[in-house]
Short mmCIF file of C-alpha atoms in Angstrom, two decimals:
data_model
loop_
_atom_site.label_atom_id
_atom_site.label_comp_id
_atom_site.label_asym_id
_atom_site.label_seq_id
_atom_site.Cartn_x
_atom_site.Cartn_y
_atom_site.Cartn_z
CA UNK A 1019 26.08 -2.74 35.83
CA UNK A 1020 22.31 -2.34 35.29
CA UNK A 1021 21.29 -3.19 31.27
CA UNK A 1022 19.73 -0.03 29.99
CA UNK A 1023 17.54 -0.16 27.19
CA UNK A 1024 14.06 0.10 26.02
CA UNK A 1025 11.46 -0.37 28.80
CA UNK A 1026 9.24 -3.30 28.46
CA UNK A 1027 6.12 -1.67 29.37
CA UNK A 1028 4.97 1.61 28.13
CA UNK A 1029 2.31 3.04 29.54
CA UNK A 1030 1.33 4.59 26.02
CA UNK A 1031 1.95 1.07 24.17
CA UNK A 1032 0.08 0.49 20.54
CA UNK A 1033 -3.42 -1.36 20.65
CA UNK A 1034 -6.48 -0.37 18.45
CA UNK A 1035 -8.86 2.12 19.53
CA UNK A 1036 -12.18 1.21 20.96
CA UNK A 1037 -15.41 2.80 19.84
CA UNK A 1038 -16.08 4.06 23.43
CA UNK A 1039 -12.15 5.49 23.41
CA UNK A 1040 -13.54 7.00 19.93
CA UNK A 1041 -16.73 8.33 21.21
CA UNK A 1042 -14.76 9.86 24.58
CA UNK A 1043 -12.49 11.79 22.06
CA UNK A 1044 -14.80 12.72 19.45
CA UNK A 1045 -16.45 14.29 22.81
CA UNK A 1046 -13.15 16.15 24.29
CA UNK A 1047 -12.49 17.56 20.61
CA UNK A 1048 -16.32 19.38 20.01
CA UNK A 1049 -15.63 20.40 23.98
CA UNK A 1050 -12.38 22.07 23.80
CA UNK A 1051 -11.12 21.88 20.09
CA UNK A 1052 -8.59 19.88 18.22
CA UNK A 1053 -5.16 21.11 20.05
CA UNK A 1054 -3.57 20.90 23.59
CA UNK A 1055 -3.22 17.34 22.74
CA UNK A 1056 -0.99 16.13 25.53
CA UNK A 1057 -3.70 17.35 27.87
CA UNK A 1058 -6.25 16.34 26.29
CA UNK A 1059 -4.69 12.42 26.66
CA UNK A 1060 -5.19 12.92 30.17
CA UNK A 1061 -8.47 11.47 29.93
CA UNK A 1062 -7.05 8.34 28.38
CA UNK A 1063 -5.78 5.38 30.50
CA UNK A 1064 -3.70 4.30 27.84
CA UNK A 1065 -2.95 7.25 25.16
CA UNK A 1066 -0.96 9.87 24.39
CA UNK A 1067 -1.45 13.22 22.80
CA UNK A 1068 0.36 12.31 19.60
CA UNK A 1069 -1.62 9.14 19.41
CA UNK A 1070 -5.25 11.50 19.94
CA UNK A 1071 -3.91 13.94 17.64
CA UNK A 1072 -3.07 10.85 15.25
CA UNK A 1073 -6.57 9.51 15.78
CA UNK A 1074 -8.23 12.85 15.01
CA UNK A 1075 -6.97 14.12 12.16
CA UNK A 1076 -6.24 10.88 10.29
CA UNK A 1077 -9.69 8.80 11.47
CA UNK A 1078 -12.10 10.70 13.43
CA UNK A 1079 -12.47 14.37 11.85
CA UNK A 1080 -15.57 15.02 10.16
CA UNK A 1081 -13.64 16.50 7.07
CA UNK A 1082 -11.91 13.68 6.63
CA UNK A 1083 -13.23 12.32 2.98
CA UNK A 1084 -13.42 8.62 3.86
CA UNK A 1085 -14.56 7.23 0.16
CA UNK A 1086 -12.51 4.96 -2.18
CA UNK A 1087 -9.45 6.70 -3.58
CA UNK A 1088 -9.50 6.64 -7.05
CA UNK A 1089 -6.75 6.10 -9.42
CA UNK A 1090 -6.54 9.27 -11.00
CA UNK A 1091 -5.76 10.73 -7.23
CA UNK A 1092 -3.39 8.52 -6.89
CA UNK A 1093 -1.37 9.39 -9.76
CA UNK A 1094 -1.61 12.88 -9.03
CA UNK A 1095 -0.54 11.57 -5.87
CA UNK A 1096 2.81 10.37 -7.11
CA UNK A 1097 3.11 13.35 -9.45
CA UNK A 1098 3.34 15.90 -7.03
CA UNK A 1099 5.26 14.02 -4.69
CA UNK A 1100 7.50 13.65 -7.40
CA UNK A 1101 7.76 17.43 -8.32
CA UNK A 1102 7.35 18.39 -4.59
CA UNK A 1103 8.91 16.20 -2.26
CA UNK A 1104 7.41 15.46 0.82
CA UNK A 1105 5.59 19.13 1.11
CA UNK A 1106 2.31 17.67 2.22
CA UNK A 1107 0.54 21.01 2.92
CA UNK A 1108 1.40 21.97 -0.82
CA UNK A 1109 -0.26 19.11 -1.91
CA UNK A 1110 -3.42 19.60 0.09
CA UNK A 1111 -4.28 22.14 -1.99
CA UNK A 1112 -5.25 19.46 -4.45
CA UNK A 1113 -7.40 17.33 -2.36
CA UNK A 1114 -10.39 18.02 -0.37
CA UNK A 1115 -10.41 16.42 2.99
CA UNK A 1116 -7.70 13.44 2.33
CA UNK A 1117 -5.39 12.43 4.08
CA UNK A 1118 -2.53 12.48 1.34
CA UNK A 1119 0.43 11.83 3.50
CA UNK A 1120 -1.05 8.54 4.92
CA UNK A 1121 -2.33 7.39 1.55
CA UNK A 1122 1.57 7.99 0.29
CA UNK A 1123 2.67 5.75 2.50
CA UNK A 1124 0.31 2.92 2.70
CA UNK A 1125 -0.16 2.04 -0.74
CA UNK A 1126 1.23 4.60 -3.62
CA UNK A 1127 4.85 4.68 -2.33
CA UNK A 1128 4.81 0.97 -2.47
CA UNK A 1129 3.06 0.70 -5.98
CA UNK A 1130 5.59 3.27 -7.35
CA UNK A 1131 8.75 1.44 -5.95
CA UNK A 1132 7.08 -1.54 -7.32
CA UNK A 1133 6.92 -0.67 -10.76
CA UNK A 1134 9.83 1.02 -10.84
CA UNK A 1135 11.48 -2.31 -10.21
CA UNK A 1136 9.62 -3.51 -12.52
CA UNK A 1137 10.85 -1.26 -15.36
CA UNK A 1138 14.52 -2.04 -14.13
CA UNK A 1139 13.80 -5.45 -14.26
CA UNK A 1140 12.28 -5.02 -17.40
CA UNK A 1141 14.58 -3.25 -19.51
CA UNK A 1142 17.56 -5.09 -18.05
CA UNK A 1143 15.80 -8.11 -19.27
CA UNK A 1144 15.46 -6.52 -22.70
CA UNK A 1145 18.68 -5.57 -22.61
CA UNK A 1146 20.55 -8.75 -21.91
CA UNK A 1147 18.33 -10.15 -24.39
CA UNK A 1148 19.05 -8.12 -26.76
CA UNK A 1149 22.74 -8.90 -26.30
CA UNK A 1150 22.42 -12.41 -26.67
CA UNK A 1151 21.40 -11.88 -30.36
#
């Protein structure tokens, strides 16, 4: 009986972008707009439409505020997700041209869950100490 599992070559497999891959899309999206994505990946050897549409909105779009987040956006980052949840189109409504849902999960998830161990660690610290009086 044949082992069935994941393929070992995918025809779509992860590798960085080029700049001429970037240029070629940039291209397709002024010529026929950001959406029929899976067609659209037709032009690429090695790329599917979630992987354009992933490149677009996140890297390539030209609304796409690039600059240094700031702290203060971060915390108002961690705030709403917080109050919200993950309800990233709410959220938009506070930024101009970020890409909030990406910045949530490459850094201010992972400073959050850090310092929140930290406080645990912290106060359980204290409070063994504390009890050793």
């Amino acid at each position: 009986m044949p082992f069935i599992g994941l393929p070992t070559h995918s025809k779509h497999t992860k590798r960085k972008w080029d700049v001429g891959e970037d240029d070629q899309l940039i291209e397709l999206v002024q010529a026929s707009g950001a959406c029929k994505w899976k067609q659209l990946a037709t032009n690429f050897m090695h790329r599917s439409g979630k992987q354009c549409r992933e490149r677009w909105y996140n890297q390539l779009n030209p609304a796409i505020n690039h600059t240094k987040w700031t702290h203060t956006e971060d915390l108002l980052i961690a705030s709403l997700q917080k109050e919200l949840g993950n309800k990233w189109t709410a959220m938009a409504h506070y930024f101009t041209g970020r890409a909030i849902k990406n910045r949530w999960y490459t850094y201010v998830k992972v400073a959050v869950m850090h310092l929140t161990e930290l406080a645990v660690l912290t106060y359980s610290g204290e409070a063994s100490y504390r009890g050793t009086s």
